[in-house]
Coordinates of C-alpha atoms in Angstrom, one line a residue:
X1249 CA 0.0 0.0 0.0
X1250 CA 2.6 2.6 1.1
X1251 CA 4.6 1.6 -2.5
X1252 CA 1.3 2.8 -4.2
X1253 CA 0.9 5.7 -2.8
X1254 CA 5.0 6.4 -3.3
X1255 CA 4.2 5.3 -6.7
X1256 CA 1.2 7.5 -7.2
X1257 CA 3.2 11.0 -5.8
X1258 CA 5.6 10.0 -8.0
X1259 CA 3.8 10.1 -10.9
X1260 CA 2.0 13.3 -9.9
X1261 CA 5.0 15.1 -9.1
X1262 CA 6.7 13.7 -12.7
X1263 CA 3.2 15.3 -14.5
X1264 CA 3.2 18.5 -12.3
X1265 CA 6.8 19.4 -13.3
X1266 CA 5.8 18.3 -17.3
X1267 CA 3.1 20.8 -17.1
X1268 CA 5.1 23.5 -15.1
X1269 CA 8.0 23.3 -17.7
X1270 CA 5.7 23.6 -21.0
X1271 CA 4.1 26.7 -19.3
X1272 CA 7.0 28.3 -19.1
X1273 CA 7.7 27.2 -22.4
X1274 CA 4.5 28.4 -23.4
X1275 CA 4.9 31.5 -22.0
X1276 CA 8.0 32.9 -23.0
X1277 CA 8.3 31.4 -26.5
X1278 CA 4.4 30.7 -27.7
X1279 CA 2.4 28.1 -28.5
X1280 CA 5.2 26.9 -31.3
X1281 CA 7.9 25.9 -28.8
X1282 CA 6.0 23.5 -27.0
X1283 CA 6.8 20.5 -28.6
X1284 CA 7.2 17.0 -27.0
X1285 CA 11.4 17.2 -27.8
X1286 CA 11.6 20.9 -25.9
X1287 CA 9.6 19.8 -23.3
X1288 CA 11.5 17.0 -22.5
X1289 CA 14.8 18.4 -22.5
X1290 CA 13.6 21.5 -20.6
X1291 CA 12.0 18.9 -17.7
X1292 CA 15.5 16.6 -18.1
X1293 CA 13.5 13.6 -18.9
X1294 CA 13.5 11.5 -22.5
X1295 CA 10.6 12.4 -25.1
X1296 CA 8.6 9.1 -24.5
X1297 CA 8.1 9.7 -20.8
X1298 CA 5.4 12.5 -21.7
X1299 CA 4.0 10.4 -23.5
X1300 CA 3.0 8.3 -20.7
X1301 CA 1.0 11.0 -19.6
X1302 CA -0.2 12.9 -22.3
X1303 CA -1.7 11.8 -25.7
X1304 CA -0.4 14.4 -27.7
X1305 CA 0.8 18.0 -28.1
X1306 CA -2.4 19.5 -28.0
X1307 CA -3.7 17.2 -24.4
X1308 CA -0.8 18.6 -23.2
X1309 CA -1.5 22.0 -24.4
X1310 CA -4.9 21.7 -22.6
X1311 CA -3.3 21.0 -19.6
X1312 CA -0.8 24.0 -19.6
X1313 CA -3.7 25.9 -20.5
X1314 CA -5.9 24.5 -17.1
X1315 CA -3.2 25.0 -14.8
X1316 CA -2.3 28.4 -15.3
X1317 CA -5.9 29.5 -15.7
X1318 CA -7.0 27.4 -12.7
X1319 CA -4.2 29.9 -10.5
X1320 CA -5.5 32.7 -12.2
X1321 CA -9.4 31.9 -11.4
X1322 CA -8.4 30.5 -7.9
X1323 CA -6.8 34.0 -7.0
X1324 CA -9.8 35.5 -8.6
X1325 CA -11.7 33.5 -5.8
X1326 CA -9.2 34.8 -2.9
X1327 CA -10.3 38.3 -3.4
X1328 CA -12.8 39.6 -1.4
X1329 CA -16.2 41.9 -2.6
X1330 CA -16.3 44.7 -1.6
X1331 CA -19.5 46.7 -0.6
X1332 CA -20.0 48.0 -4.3
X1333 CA -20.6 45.3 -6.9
X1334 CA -20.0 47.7 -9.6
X1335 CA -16.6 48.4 -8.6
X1336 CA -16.2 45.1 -8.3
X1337 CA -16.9 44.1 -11.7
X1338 CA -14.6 46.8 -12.7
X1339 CA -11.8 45.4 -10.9
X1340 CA -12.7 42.1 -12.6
X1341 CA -12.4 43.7 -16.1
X1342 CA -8.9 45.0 -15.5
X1343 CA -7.4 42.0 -14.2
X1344 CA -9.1 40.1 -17.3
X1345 CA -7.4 42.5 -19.6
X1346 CA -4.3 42.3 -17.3
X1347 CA -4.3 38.1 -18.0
X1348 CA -4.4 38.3 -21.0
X1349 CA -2.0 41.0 -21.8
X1350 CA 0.4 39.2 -19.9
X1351 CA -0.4 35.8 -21.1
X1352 CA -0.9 36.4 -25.1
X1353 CA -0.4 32.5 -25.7
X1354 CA -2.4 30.6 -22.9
X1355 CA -5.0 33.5 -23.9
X1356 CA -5.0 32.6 -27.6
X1357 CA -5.2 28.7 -26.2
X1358 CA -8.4 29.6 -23.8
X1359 CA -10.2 31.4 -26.7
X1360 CA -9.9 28.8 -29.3
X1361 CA -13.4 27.5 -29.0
X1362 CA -12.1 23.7 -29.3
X1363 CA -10.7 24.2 -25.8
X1364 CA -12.1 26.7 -24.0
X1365 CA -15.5 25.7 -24.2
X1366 CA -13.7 22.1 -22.5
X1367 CA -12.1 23.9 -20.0
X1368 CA -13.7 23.8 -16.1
X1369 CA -11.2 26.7 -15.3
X1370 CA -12.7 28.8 -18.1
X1371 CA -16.7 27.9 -17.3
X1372 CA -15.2 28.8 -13.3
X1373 CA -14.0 32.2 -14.1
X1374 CA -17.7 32.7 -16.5
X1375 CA -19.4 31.4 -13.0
X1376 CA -17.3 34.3 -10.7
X1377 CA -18.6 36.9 -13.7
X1378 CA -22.4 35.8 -13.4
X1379 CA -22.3 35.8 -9.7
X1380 CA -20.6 39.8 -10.1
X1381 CA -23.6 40.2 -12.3
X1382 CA -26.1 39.0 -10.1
X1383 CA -24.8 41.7 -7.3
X1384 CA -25.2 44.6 -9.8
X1385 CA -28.5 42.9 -10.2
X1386 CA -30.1 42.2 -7.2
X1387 CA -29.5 46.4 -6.5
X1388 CA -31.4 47.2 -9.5
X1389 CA -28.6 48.7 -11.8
X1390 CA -29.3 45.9 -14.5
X1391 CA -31.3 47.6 -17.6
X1392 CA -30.6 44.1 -19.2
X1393 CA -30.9 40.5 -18.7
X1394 CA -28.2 39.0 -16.5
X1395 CA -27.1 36.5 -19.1
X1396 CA -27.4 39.3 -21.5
X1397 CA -25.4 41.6 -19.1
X1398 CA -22.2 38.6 -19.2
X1399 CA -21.9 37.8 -22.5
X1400 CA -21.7 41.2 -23.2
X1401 CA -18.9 41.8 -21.2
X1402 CA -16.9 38.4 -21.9
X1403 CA -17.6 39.2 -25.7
X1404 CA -16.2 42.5 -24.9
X1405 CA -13.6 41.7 -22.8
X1406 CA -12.1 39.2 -24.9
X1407 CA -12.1 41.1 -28.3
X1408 CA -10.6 43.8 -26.5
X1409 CA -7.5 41.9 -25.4
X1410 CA -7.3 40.0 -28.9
X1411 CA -7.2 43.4 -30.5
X1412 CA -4.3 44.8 -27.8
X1413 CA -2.6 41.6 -28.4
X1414 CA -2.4 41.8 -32.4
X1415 CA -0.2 45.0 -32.1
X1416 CA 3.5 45.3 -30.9
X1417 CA 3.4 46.1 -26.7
X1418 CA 5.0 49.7 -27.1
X1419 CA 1.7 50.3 -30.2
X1420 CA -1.0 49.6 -28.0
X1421 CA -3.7 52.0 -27.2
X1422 CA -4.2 50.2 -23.4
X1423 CA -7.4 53.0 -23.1
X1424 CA -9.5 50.9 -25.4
X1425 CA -9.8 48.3 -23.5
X1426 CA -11.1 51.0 -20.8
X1427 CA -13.4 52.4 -23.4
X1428 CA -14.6 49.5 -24.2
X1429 CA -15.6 49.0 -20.8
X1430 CA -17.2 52.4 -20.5
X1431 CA -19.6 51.4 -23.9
X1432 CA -20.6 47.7 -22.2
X1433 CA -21.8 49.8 -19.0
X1434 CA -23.8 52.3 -20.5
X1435 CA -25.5 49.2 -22.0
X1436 CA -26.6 47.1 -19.1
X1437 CA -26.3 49.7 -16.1
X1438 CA -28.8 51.8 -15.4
X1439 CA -27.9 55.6 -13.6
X1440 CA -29.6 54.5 -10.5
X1441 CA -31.5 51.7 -8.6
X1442 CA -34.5 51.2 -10.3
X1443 CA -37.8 52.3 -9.5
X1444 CA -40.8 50.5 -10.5
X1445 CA -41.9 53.8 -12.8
X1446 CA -38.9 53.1 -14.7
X1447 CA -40.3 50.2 -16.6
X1448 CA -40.7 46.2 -15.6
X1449 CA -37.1 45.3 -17.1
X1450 CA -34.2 46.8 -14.7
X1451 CA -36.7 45.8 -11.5
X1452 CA -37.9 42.0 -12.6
X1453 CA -33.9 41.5 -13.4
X1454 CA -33.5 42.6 -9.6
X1455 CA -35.8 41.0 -8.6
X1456 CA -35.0 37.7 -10.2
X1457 CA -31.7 37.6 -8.7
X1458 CA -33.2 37.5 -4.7
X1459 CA -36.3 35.3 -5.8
X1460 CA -34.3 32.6 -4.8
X1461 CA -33.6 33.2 -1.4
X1462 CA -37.2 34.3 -0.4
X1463 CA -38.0 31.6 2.3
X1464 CA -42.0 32.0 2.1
X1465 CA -42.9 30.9 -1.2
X1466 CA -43.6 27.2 -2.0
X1467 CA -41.4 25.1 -4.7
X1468 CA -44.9 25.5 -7.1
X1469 CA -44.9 29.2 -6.3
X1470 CA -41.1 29.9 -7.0
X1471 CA -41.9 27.7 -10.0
X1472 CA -44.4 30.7 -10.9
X1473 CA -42.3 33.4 -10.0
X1474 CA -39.6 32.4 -12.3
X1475 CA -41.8 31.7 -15.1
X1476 CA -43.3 35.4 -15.0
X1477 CA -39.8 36.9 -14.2
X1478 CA -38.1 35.1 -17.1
X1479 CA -41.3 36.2 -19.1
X1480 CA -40.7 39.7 -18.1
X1481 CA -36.9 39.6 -18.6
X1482 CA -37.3 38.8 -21.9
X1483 CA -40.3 40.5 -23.2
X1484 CA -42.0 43.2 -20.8
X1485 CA -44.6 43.9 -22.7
X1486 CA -45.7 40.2 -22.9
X1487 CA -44.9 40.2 -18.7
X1488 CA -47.5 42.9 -18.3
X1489 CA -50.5 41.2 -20.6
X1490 CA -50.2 37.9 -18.6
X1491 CA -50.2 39.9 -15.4
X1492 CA -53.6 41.4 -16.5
X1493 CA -55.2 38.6 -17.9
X1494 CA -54.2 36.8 -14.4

């Protein structure tokens, strides 16, 4: 038993060090010197070790690309919210454009749609942007959907870093990514906490986010609740005929 579990930290430690050395790799020379020889040579080991572990250049690619990004997101994590959610989306977006900037190949990897959409650390930093949204929304400063509201901003957010990273460092305009930002807010924020004259939109998003935690209502009638909000998130005007007719 104590052999197998030597066995197993072995192997761990062997994959761990693989990963750590094609990171670097990947970091300093791109994407292109990451190959199985390099790799080996860099980690001291012979080529058909990696092997062992990884199928290919591009599994192995995938895991370079999860282990940085699962830091990044975990650190993401550490930070605490502060009292204004707005802020704190804001913070968000410039440590985003910051990862990116400083990461041009693992970013490249994480927005190739054939791995990012496989990658838990990606869908884990989408989850820590929909919960940021959910705080802007749940004080009524959401004029839009919530998953309206975060694809926005990831769209944005990641065409903005593409677009820094296709120039040289010193030809890079760094306030587009800020305007940018200031275009995606005047979008889904509103000036001010809604008020129910303001329309059904900014307040049903609000409300939608807190529904959840309301301890009176009954499974059927949170059923119903989200029904109508949904309703109304997507189509006031159809949210305010049902209400009548009810």
């Amino acid at each position: 038993m104590e052999n197998a579990r030597s066995g197993n930290a072995g192997k761990h430690k062997t994959r761990a060090s693989i990963v750590e050395v094609a990171a670097r790799l990947l970091h300093e020379q791109g994407t292109a010197a990451v190959t199985t020889r390099a790799v080996a040579q860099a980690a001291g080991m012979q080529a058909p070790t990696i092997y062992r572990f990884f199928e290919d250049k591009d599994a192995l690619l995938d895991a370079v690309a999860q282990h940085v990004f699962t830091t990044y997101v975990a650190g993401k994590r550490l930070v605490e919210d502060s009292d204004d959610p707005v802020a704190d989306l804001r913070a968000g977006w410039d440590a985003h454009i910051g990862f990116g900037l400083a990461n041009a190949a693992l970013f490249g990897l994480l927005t190739d749609p054939n791995r990012g959409t496989r990658s838990p650390a990606a869908a884990a930093g989408l989850e820590i942007l929909r919960a940021r949204v959910r705080r802007i929304a749940a004080i009524g400063r959401l004029r839009v959907t919530e998953r309206r509201a975060v694809e926005l901003i990831h769209a944005a957010g990641t065409g903005a870093v593409l677009t820094l990273l296709s120039s040289p460092p010193q030809d890079r305009d760094l306030g587009l990514a800020d305007a940018m930002y200031e275009a995606v807010m005047r979008q889904i924020l509103t000036d001010a906490p809604a008020l129910p004259a303001d329309g059904t939109t900014a307040a049903t998003v609000a409300f939608r986010a807190i529904a959840p935690k309301l301890p009176m209502l009954t499974d059927a009638e949170r059923t119903l609740l989200s029904e109508w909000l949904n309703r109304a998130g997507d189509d006031p005007a159809s949210f305010d005929a049902s209400h009548r007719r009810g």
